[in-house]
Amino acid sequence: MTRTLLLASAALAALPGLAVAEGELNLYSSRHYDTDERLYSDFEELHGVTINRIEGNADELITRLEAEGANSPADVLITVDTSRLARAADMGLLQPVDSEVLEQRIPANLQDADNRWFGFSQRARIFFYDKDAVENPPQTYADLADPAYEGLVCIRSSTNTYNQTLLASIIENQGEEAARAWAEGVVANMARAPQGGDTDQIRGVVSGECAIAVSNTYYFARAIRTEVDGLSADIDRIGWVFPDQGGNGAHVNISGAGIAANAPNAENARLFLEYLASDQAQAYFSEGNDEFPAVAGVPLADSVASLGAFKADDVDLTAVAAHLGDAQEIFNAVGWE
Ligand code: FE
């Protein structure tokens, strides 16, 4: 059985022995998907290792890791985005992993150049639009900033890691000046001040508040697979565009993981990362949470396959992560809330 521990700074003192027992693995995870249970239970059955999970947002988990220092019980940090993995690595909170399995299975552009983090699933950040209201939807990220779409675009806050990594990728691909102009243009095109999560942006298309929404693919695919309030019933009205198909390809971010610098169960942690790269776990990312597997050739869930084939930007995420500071500066400068 997986034990899930609530994140509370006082809780650490109440966890003596958590870190040292053999056959244990302590995950600090910011994955926020109800359907992940099997991802963990399958590993427990396979390896006879008990997983203890501490869940929270990535910033909280990183702060906690840093505060715990050498005494941290954390073995693995899992995030839903590149930026926080890169930050944890920069802070010295992750250790390099020497694994032939990971080296071979995970595409080079989806892993840290120094092997401190690896992407296990992919999500494209694409456009969703009202098919009745928008005759010519934007086809590129640059289009999204075109004045033709003034007042039509819903996209979440710049505090959101998905947007931070998207802008960092635009800096990497097109340079800082183009990225700044782009961010300015998108702010000018916003239908409303940024609010809510990705699902709320697509819901805004259903409610008519937004004509165009920016969201990760899995939020939409989930609404195809299962009933999502305010979305599934009207999903036929919504079209989607994978941007930049004639150029770099659609921006793709990862959910990934690394091994904590002071992991007490480092061997189990390596086993777990290699398990995440296995066909079994890779298929789960698609079936369970409508993501794209990181490993090529793993079958997609129907909900994900129904989005159609697309060209993904294969830019190196280590290079993208180097621009995260500049991205934040641009967001602040252009007044992207
Ligand atoms: Fe998410």
mmCIF file of C-alpha atoms and ligand atoms in Angstrom:
data_model
loop_
_atom_site.group_PDB
_atom_site.id
_atom_site.type_symbol
_atom_site.label_atom_id
_atom_site.label_comp_id
_atom_site.label_asym_id
_atom_site.label_seq_id
_atom_site.Cartn_x
_atom_site.Cartn_y
_atom_site.Cartn_z
ATOM 1 C CA MET A 1 0.000 0.000 0.000
ATOM 2 C CA THR A 2 1.176 3.447 -0.822
ATOM 3 C CA ARG A 3 1.237 5.818 2.070
ATOM 4 C CA THR A 4 0.587 9.426 1.249
ATOM 5 C CA LEU A 5 1.780 11.997 3.691
ATOM 6 C CA LEU A 6 0.373 15.452 3.796
ATOM 7 C CA LEU A 7 2.856 18.218 3.364
ATOM 8 C CA ALA A 8 3.251 20.219 6.511
ATOM 9 C CA SER A 9 6.543 21.580 7.724
ATOM 10 C CA ALA A 10 5.865 20.234 11.214
ATOM 11 C CA ALA A 11 5.287 16.754 9.844
ATOM 12 C CA LEU A 12 8.960 15.990 9.381
ATOM 13 C CA ALA A 13 9.548 15.525 13.085
ATOM 14 C CA ALA A 14 6.751 12.971 13.125
ATOM 15 C CA LEU A 15 8.442 10.739 10.581
ATOM 16 C CA PRO A 16 11.308 9.054 12.413
ATOM 17 C CA GLY A 17 12.586 5.986 10.639
ATOM 18 C CA LEU A 18 10.907 6.917 7.378
ATOM 19 C CA ALA A 19 14.178 7.372 5.614
ATOM 20 C CA VAL A 20 16.222 4.420 6.726
ATOM 21 C CA ALA A 21 14.006 1.345 6.526
ATOM 22 C CA GLU A 22 15.065 -1.044 3.798
ATOM 23 C CA GLY A 23 12.591 -1.575 1.003
ATOM 24 C CA GLU A 24 11.290 1.963 1.220
ATOM 25 C CA LEU A 25 11.234 4.854 -1.189
ATOM 26 C CA ASN A 26 10.334 8.403 -0.269
ATOM 27 C CA LEU A 27 8.855 10.476 -3.070
ATOM 28 C CA TYR A 28 8.444 14.215 -2.983
ATOM 29 C CA SER A 29 5.903 14.673 -5.748
ATOM 30 C CA SER A 30 4.081 17.578 -7.315
ATOM 31 C CA ARG A 31 2.122 15.395 -9.721
ATOM 32 C CA HIS A 32 -1.492 16.269 -9.032
ATOM 33 C CA TYR A 33 -3.419 13.509 -10.739
ATOM 34 C CA ASP A 34 -5.871 11.211 -8.936
ATOM 35 C CA THR A 35 -5.172 8.441 -11.401
ATOM 36 C CA ASP A 36 -1.486 8.050 -10.502
ATOM 37 C CA GLU A 37 -2.110 5.432 -7.812
ATOM 38 C CA ARG A 38 -1.345 2.532 -10.142
ATOM 39 C CA LEU A 39 1.940 4.072 -11.213
ATOM 40 C CA TYR A 40 3.142 3.614 -7.641
ATOM 41 C CA SER A 41 1.414 0.355 -6.712
ATOM 42 C CA ASP A 42 2.787 -1.425 -9.784
ATOM 43 C CA PHE A 43 6.322 -0.477 -8.739
ATOM 44 C CA GLU A 44 5.685 -1.617 -5.170
ATOM 45 C CA GLU A 45 4.499 -5.005 -6.389
ATOM 46 C CA LEU A 46 7.333 -5.346 -8.870
ATOM 47 C CA HIS A 47 10.140 -4.563 -6.431
ATOM 48 C CA GLY A 48 8.687 -5.149 -2.962
ATOM 49 C CA VAL A 49 9.440 -1.559 -2.067
ATOM 50 C CA THR A 50 7.011 0.558 -0.076
ATOM 51 C CA ILE A 51 6.518 4.032 -1.458
ATOM 52 C CA ASN A 52 5.913 6.920 0.913
ATOM 53 C CA ARG A 53 4.657 10.007 -0.855
ATOM 54 C CA ILE A 54 4.808 13.592 0.238
ATOM 55 C CA GLU A 55 2.793 15.752 -2.107
ATOM 56 C CA GLY A 56 2.863 19.474 -2.556
ATOM 57 C CA ASN A 57 3.596 22.051 -5.180
ATOM 58 C CA ALA A 58 7.133 21.950 -6.515
ATOM 59 C CA ASP A 59 8.234 25.209 -4.891
ATOM 60 C CA GLU A 60 7.135 23.962 -1.467
ATOM 61 C CA LEU A 61 8.889 20.643 -1.987
ATOM 62 C CA ILE A 62 12.106 22.319 -3.124
ATOM 63 C CA THR A 63 12.058 24.673 -0.139
ATOM 64 C CA ARG A 64 11.548 21.691 2.098
ATOM 65 C CA LEU A 65 14.382 19.717 0.493
ATOM 66 C CA GLU A 66 16.696 22.663 0.958
ATOM 67 C CA ALA A 67 15.715 23.157 4.594
ATOM 68 C CA GLU A 68 16.159 19.465 5.403
ATOM 69 C CA GLY A 69 19.626 19.406 3.893
ATOM 70 C CA ALA A 70 21.696 16.314 4.617
ATOM 71 C CA ASN A 71 18.937 14.940 6.867
ATOM 72 C CA SER A 72 16.285 14.926 4.161
ATOM 73 C CA PRO A 73 14.361 11.648 3.858
ATOM 74 C CA ALA A 74 13.593 12.482 0.223
ATOM 75 C CA ASP A 75 14.785 9.966 -2.352
ATOM 76 C CA VAL A 76 13.078 11.242 -5.497
ATOM 77 C CA LEU A 77 11.700 14.615 -6.541
ATOM 78 C CA ILE A 78 8.936 14.470 -9.153
ATOM 79 C CA THR A 79 7.656 17.607 -10.831
ATOM 80 C CA VAL A 80 5.194 18.386 -13.605
ATOM 81 C CA ASP A 81 7.522 20.705 -15.468
ATOM 82 C CA THR A 82 11.130 21.270 -16.514
ATOM 83 C CA SER A 83 11.660 24.575 -14.737
ATOM 84 C CA ARG A 84 11.445 23.267 -11.184
ATOM 85 C CA LEU A 85 13.651 20.264 -11.918
ATOM 86 C CA ALA A 86 16.252 22.622 -13.352
ATOM 87 C CA ARG A 87 15.937 24.882 -10.313
ATOM 88 C CA ALA A 88 16.381 21.966 -7.908
ATOM 89 C CA ALA A 89 19.422 20.810 -9.879
ATOM 90 C CA ASP A 90 20.910 24.331 -9.857
ATOM 91 C CA MET A 91 20.452 24.443 -6.084
ATOM 92 C CA GLY A 92 22.445 21.220 -5.708
ATOM 93 C CA LEU A 93 19.410 19.283 -4.496
ATOM 94 C CA LEU A 94 19.665 16.519 -7.114
ATOM 95 C CA GLN A 95 22.456 14.056 -7.830
ATOM 96 C CA PRO A 96 23.634 12.781 -11.217
ATOM 97 C CA VAL A 97 22.239 9.356 -12.057
ATOM 98 C CA ASP A 98 24.415 6.853 -13.834
ATOM 99 C CA SER A 99 21.927 4.622 -15.627
ATOM 100 C CA GLU A 100 22.282 3.014 -19.016
ATOM 101 C CA VAL A 101 18.537 2.333 -19.064
ATOM 102 C CA LEU A 102 17.680 6.016 -18.663
ATOM 103 C CA GLU A 103 20.404 7.091 -21.051
ATOM 104 C CA GLN A 104 19.081 4.802 -23.753
ATOM 105 C CA ARG A 105 15.320 5.078 -23.221
ATOM 106 C CA ILE A 106 14.801 8.781 -22.518
ATOM 107 C CA PRO A 107 15.442 11.050 -25.525
ATOM 108 C CA ALA A 108 18.493 13.260 -25.041
ATOM 109 C CA ASN A 109 16.530 16.523 -25.346
ATOM 110 C CA LEU A 110 14.225 15.453 -22.496
ATOM 111 C CA GLN A 111 16.967 14.927 -19.924
ATOM 112 C CA ASP A 112 19.440 17.104 -18.070
ATOM 113 C CA ALA A 113 22.838 17.374 -19.748
ATOM 114 C CA ASP A 114 24.368 16.354 -16.400
ATOM 115 C CA ASN A 115 21.886 13.494 -15.770
ATOM 116 C CA ARG A 116 20.328 15.112 -12.699
ATOM 117 C CA TRP A 117 16.774 14.927 -14.072
ATOM 118 C CA PHE A 118 14.879 12.981 -16.693
ATOM 119 C CA GLY A 119 11.543 13.572 -18.415
ATOM 120 C CA PHE A 120 9.173 10.591 -18.269
ATOM 121 C CA SER A 121 6.092 12.032 -19.945
ATOM 122 C CA GLN A 122 5.422 14.857 -22.350
ATOM 123 C CA ARG A 123 2.657 17.409 -22.696
ATOM 124 C CA ALA A 124 2.304 19.810 -25.592
ATOM 125 C CA ARG A 125 1.200 23.393 -24.861
ATOM 126 C CA ILE A 126 -1.246 24.152 -27.663
ATOM 127 C CA PHE A 127 -4.229 26.296 -28.733
ATOM 128 C CA PHE A 128 -7.899 25.428 -28.255
ATOM 129 C CA TYR A 129 -10.536 27.579 -29.921
ATOM 130 C CA ASP A 130 -14.240 28.087 -30.467
ATOM 131 C CA LYS A 131 -14.908 26.658 -33.923
ATOM 132 C CA ASP A 132 -17.979 28.889 -34.380
ATOM 133 C CA ALA A 133 -16.278 32.119 -33.315
ATOM 134 C CA VAL A 134 -12.813 31.776 -34.815
ATOM 135 C CA GLU A 135 -12.533 31.233 -38.522
ATOM 136 C CA ASN A 136 -8.761 31.463 -38.737
ATOM 137 C CA PRO A 137 -7.196 30.231 -35.516
ATOM 138 C CA PRO A 138 -3.556 31.110 -34.805
ATOM 139 C CA GLN A 139 -1.162 28.612 -36.352
ATOM 140 C CA THR A 140 2.052 29.646 -34.613
ATOM 141 C CA TYR A 141 3.040 30.919 -31.186
ATOM 142 C CA ALA A 142 3.927 34.181 -32.960
ATOM 143 C CA ASP A 143 0.343 34.385 -34.302
ATOM 144 C CA LEU A 144 -1.006 34.364 -30.756
ATOM 145 C CA ALA A 145 0.506 37.852 -30.343
ATOM 146 C CA ASP A 146 -1.029 39.149 -33.605
ATOM 147 C CA PRO A 147 -3.410 42.119 -33.054
ATOM 148 C CA ALA A 148 -5.969 40.171 -35.114
ATOM 149 C CA TYR A 149 -6.681 38.238 -31.915
ATOM 150 C CA GLU A 150 -7.045 41.243 -29.622
ATOM 151 C CA GLY A 151 -9.305 40.516 -26.650
ATOM 152 C CA LEU A 152 -9.749 36.847 -27.556
ATOM 153 C CA VAL A 153 -6.998 34.937 -25.745
ATOM 154 C CA CYS A 154 -7.199 33.187 -22.369
ATOM 155 C CA ILE A 155 -3.951 32.011 -20.837
ATOM 156 C CA ARG A 156 -2.976 31.569 -17.235
ATOM 157 C CA SER A 157 -0.700 33.598 -15.009
ATOM 158 C CA SER A 158 3.026 34.072 -15.491
ATOM 159 C CA THR A 159 3.527 32.437 -12.095
ATOM 160 C CA ASN A 160 2.603 29.182 -13.815
ATOM 161 C CA THR A 161 5.567 26.959 -14.580
ATOM 162 C CA TYR A 162 4.115 25.786 -17.926
ATOM 163 C CA ASN A 163 4.086 29.368 -19.229
ATOM 164 C CA GLN A 164 7.560 30.037 -17.834
ATOM 165 C CA THR A 165 9.012 27.098 -19.738
ATOM 166 C CA LEU A 166 7.068 28.038 -22.887
ATOM 167 C CA LEU A 167 8.519 31.555 -22.848
ATOM 168 C CA ALA A 168 11.993 30.187 -22.087
ATOM 169 C CA SER A 169 11.656 27.975 -25.179
ATOM 170 C CA ILE A 170 10.718 31.001 -27.290
ATOM 171 C CA ILE A 171 13.839 32.766 -26.003
ATOM 172 C CA GLU A 172 15.932 29.731 -26.950
ATOM 173 C CA ASN A 173 14.366 29.455 -30.417
ATOM 174 C CA GLN A 174 13.923 33.101 -31.377
ATOM 175 C CA GLY A 175 15.985 35.216 -29.030
ATOM 176 C CA GLU A 176 15.149 37.510 -26.154
ATOM 177 C CA GLU A 177 13.887 40.477 -28.181
ATOM 178 C CA ALA A 178 11.385 38.375 -30.124
ATOM 179 C CA ALA A 179 10.272 36.717 -26.902
ATOM 180 C CA ARG A 180 9.678 40.097 -25.255
ATOM 181 C CA ALA A 181 7.637 41.346 -28.215
ATOM 182 C CA TRP A 182 5.675 38.125 -28.176
ATOM 183 C CA ALA A 183 4.838 38.365 -24.479
ATOM 184 C CA GLU A 184 3.776 41.994 -24.943
ATOM 185 C CA GLY A 185 1.506 41.013 -27.812
ATOM 186 C CA VAL A 186 -0.096 38.162 -25.885
ATOM 187 C CA VAL A 187 -0.830 40.462 -22.928
ATOM 188 C CA ALA A 188 -2.479 42.902 -25.363
ATOM 189 C CA ASN A 189 -4.621 40.055 -26.729
ATOM 190 C CA MET A 190 -5.840 38.724 -23.392
ATOM 191 C CA ALA A 191 -9.595 38.378 -23.016
ATOM 192 C CA ARG A 192 -9.280 38.727 -19.243
ATOM 193 C CA ALA A 193 -6.682 38.983 -16.524
ATOM 194 C CA PRO A 194 -5.048 35.559 -16.095
ATOM 195 C CA GLN A 195 -6.960 33.332 -13.722
ATOM 196 C CA GLY A 196 -7.386 29.636 -12.973
ATOM 197 C CA GLY A 197 -5.637 26.541 -14.275
ATOM 198 C CA ASP A 198 -5.375 25.144 -17.780
ATOM 199 C CA THR A 199 -8.806 23.483 -17.671
ATOM 200 C CA ASP A 200 -10.302 26.867 -16.758
ATOM 201 C CA GLN A 201 -8.837 28.415 -19.897
ATOM 202 C CA ILE A 202 -10.617 25.843 -22.094
ATOM 203 C CA ARG A 203 -13.770 26.197 -19.987
ATOM 204 C CA GLY A 204 -13.595 29.877 -20.910
ATOM 205 C CA VAL A 205 -14.006 28.884 -24.557
ATOM 206 C CA VAL A 206 -17.140 26.919 -23.651
ATOM 207 C CA SER A 207 -18.585 29.820 -21.647
ATOM 208 C CA GLY A 208 -17.782 32.292 -24.430
ATOM 209 C CA GLU A 209 -15.429 34.395 -22.336
ATOM 210 C CA CYS A 210 -12.482 33.342 -24.451
ATOM 211 C CA ALA A 211 -12.331 32.489 -28.149
ATOM 212 C CA ILE A 212 -8.833 31.001 -27.904
ATOM 213 C CA ALA A 213 -7.276 29.217 -24.941
ATOM 214 C CA VAL A 214 -3.757 27.978 -24.262
ATOM 215 C CA SER A 215 -3.527 24.699 -22.375
ATOM 216 C CA ASN A 216 -1.517 21.537 -22.015
ATOM 217 C CA THR A 217 -2.905 18.704 -24.116
ATOM 218 C CA TYR A 218 -3.704 16.340 -21.257
ATOM 219 C CA TYR A 219 -6.340 18.597 -19.730
ATOM 220 C CA PHE A 220 -8.321 18.460 -22.978
ATOM 221 C CA ALA A 221 -7.693 14.749 -23.594
ATOM 222 C CA ARG A 222 -8.921 14.045 -20.075
ATOM 223 C CA ALA A 223 -12.223 15.743 -20.949
ATOM 224 C CA ILE A 224 -12.496 13.404 -23.943
ATOM 225 C CA ARG A 225 -11.816 10.318 -21.805
ATOM 226 C CA THR A 226 -13.963 11.207 -18.817
ATOM 227 C CA GLU A 227 -16.572 13.730 -17.716
ATOM 228 C CA VAL A 228 -14.978 17.083 -16.877
ATOM 229 C CA ASP A 229 -17.354 19.698 -15.535
ATOM 230 C CA GLY A 230 -18.026 22.625 -17.848
ATOM 231 C CA LEU A 231 -16.058 21.068 -20.679
ATOM 232 C CA SER A 232 -16.926 17.531 -21.787
ATOM 233 C CA ALA A 233 -20.558 18.275 -22.705
ATOM 234 C CA ASP A 234 -19.538 20.954 -25.222
ATOM 235 C CA ILE A 235 -16.249 19.498 -26.339
ATOM 236 C CA ASP A 236 -17.371 19.145 -29.984
ATOM 237 C CA ARG A 237 -17.443 22.939 -30.286
ATOM 238 C CA ILE A 238 -13.751 23.162 -29.541
ATOM 239 C CA GLY A 239 -11.051 22.909 -32.183
ATOM 240 C CA TRP A 240 -7.331 22.704 -31.525
ATOM 241 C CA VAL A 241 -4.114 23.672 -33.233
ATOM 242 C CA PHE A 242 -0.672 22.222 -32.647
ATOM 243 C CA PRO A 243 1.367 25.394 -33.247
ATOM 244 C CA ASP A 244 4.439 25.833 -35.427
ATOM 245 C CA GLN A 245 3.925 22.688 -37.493
ATOM 246 C CA GLY A 246 5.766 24.346 -40.377
ATOM 247 C CA GLY A 247 8.567 25.484 -38.082
ATOM 248 C CA ASN A 248 10.067 24.235 -34.828
ATOM 249 C CA GLY A 249 7.000 22.222 -33.835
ATOM 250 C CA ALA A 250 4.683 22.460 -30.828
ATOM 251 C CA HIS A 251 6.286 23.298 -27.492
ATOM 252 C CA VAL A 252 6.543 20.224 -25.289
ATOM 253 C CA ASN A 253 7.224 20.189 -21.573
ATOM 254 C CA ILE A 254 7.853 17.192 -19.344
ATOM 255 C CA SER A 255 6.807 15.671 -16.099
ATOM 256 C CA GLY A 256 10.045 14.304 -14.771
ATOM 257 C CA ALA A 257 12.111 13.293 -11.810
ATOM 258 C CA GLY A 258 15.540 13.256 -10.256
ATOM 259 C CA ILE A 259 17.218 11.593 -7.298
ATOM 260 C CA ALA A 260 17.696 13.763 -4.223
ATOM 261 C CA ALA A 261 21.288 14.706 -3.440
ATOM 262 C CA ASN A 262 21.111 13.041 -0.006
ATOM 263 C CA ALA A 263 18.752 10.193 -0.878
ATOM 264 C CA PRO A 264 18.876 7.567 1.881
ATOM 265 C CA ASN A 265 17.493 4.947 -0.521
ATOM 266 C CA ALA A 266 19.397 5.914 -3.658
ATOM 267 C CA GLU A 267 19.392 2.394 -5.104
ATOM 268 C CA ASN A 268 15.604 2.121 -4.823
ATOM 269 C CA ALA A 269 15.394 5.601 -6.312
ATOM 270 C CA ARG A 270 17.372 4.514 -9.369
ATOM 271 C CA LEU A 271 15.163 1.421 -9.699
ATOM 272 C CA PHE A 272 12.103 3.666 -9.566
ATOM 273 C CA LEU A 273 13.387 6.015 -12.273
ATOM 274 C CA GLU A 274 14.202 3.045 -14.482
ATOM 275 C CA TYR A 275 10.727 1.676 -13.803
ATOM 276 C CA LEU A 276 9.235 5.009 -14.917
ATOM 277 C CA ALA A 277 11.053 4.533 -18.218
ATOM 278 C CA SER A 278 9.673 0.974 -18.665
ATOM 279 C CA ASP A 279 6.994 0.195 -21.258
ATOM 280 C CA GLN A 280 4.570 -0.576 -18.424
ATOM 281 C CA ALA A 281 4.907 2.794 -16.701
ATOM 282 C CA GLN A 282 5.219 4.687 -19.972
ATOM 283 C CA ALA A 283 1.892 3.289 -21.181
ATOM 284 C CA TYR A 284 0.391 4.292 -17.876
ATOM 285 C CA PHE A 285 1.291 7.979 -18.364
ATOM 286 C CA SER A 286 -0.913 7.938 -21.448
ATOM 287 C CA GLU A 287 -3.712 5.658 -20.233
ATOM 288 C CA GLY A 288 -3.889 7.071 -16.731
ATOM 289 C CA ASN A 289 -3.247 10.756 -17.282
ATOM 290 C CA ASP A 290 -3.581 11.378 -21.025
ATOM 291 C CA GLU A 291 0.071 12.361 -21.444
ATOM 292 C CA PHE A 292 2.481 11.507 -24.231
ATOM 293 C CA PRO A 293 5.079 8.924 -23.162
ATOM 294 C CA ALA A 294 8.684 10.109 -23.289
ATOM 295 C CA VAL A 295 9.807 6.795 -24.770
ATOM 296 C CA ALA A 296 9.143 6.479 -28.492
ATOM 297 C CA GLY A 297 6.861 3.721 -29.736
ATOM 298 C CA VAL A 298 4.794 3.282 -26.570
ATOM 299 C CA PRO A 299 1.099 3.089 -27.544
ATOM 300 C CA LEU A 300 -1.093 6.121 -26.820
ATOM 301 C CA ALA A 301 -4.418 6.069 -25.014
ATOM 302 C CA ASP A 302 -7.400 6.626 -27.348
ATOM 303 C CA SER A 303 -8.032 10.055 -25.824
ATOM 304 C CA VAL A 304 -4.482 11.127 -26.624
ATOM 305 C CA ALA A 305 -4.355 9.502 -30.056
ATOM 306 C CA SER A 306 -7.554 11.337 -31.021
ATOM 307 C CA LEU A 307 -5.641 14.637 -30.890
ATOM 308 C CA GLY A 308 -3.771 13.478 -33.965
ATOM 309 C CA ALA A 309 -0.118 13.218 -34.873
ATOM 310 C CA PHE A 310 1.968 16.373 -34.638
ATOM 311 C CA LYS A 311 5.483 17.676 -34.862
ATOM 312 C CA ALA A 312 6.971 18.372 -31.422
ATOM 313 C CA ASP A 313 9.693 20.942 -30.857
ATOM 314 C CA ASP A 314 12.739 18.821 -30.030
ATOM 315 C CA VAL A 315 14.685 21.725 -28.562
ATOM 316 C CA ASP A 316 16.987 20.669 -25.732
ATOM 317 C CA LEU A 317 15.201 21.323 -22.428
ATOM 318 C CA THR A 318 18.495 21.870 -20.611
ATOM 319 C CA ALA A 319 19.115 24.809 -22.960
ATOM 320 C CA VAL A 320 15.553 26.041 -22.479
ATOM 321 C CA ALA A 321 15.894 25.911 -18.693
ATOM 322 C CA ALA A 322 18.892 28.243 -18.872
ATOM 323 C CA HIS A 323 16.506 31.027 -19.976
ATOM 324 C CA LEU A 324 14.024 30.734 -17.107
ATOM 325 C CA GLY A 325 15.397 33.756 -15.274
ATOM 326 C CA ASP A 326 15.158 35.903 -18.403
ATOM 327 C CA ALA A 327 11.631 34.635 -19.004
ATOM 328 C CA GLN A 328 10.552 35.802 -15.562
ATOM 329 C CA GLU A 329 12.104 39.208 -16.207
ATOM 330 C CA ILE A 330 10.182 39.546 -19.453
ATOM 331 C CA PHE A 331 6.892 38.530 -17.824
ATOM 332 C CA ASN A 332 7.427 41.195 -15.175
ATOM 333 C CA ALA A 333 8.473 43.841 -17.694
ATOM 334 C CA VAL A 334 5.428 43.389 -19.935
ATOM 335 C CA GLY A 335 2.950 43.229 -17.058
ATOM 336 C CA TRP A 336 1.835 39.619 -17.596
ATOM 337 C CA GLU A 337 0.162 39.039 -14.237
HETATM 338 FE FE FE B 1 -0.965 20.182 -14.841
#
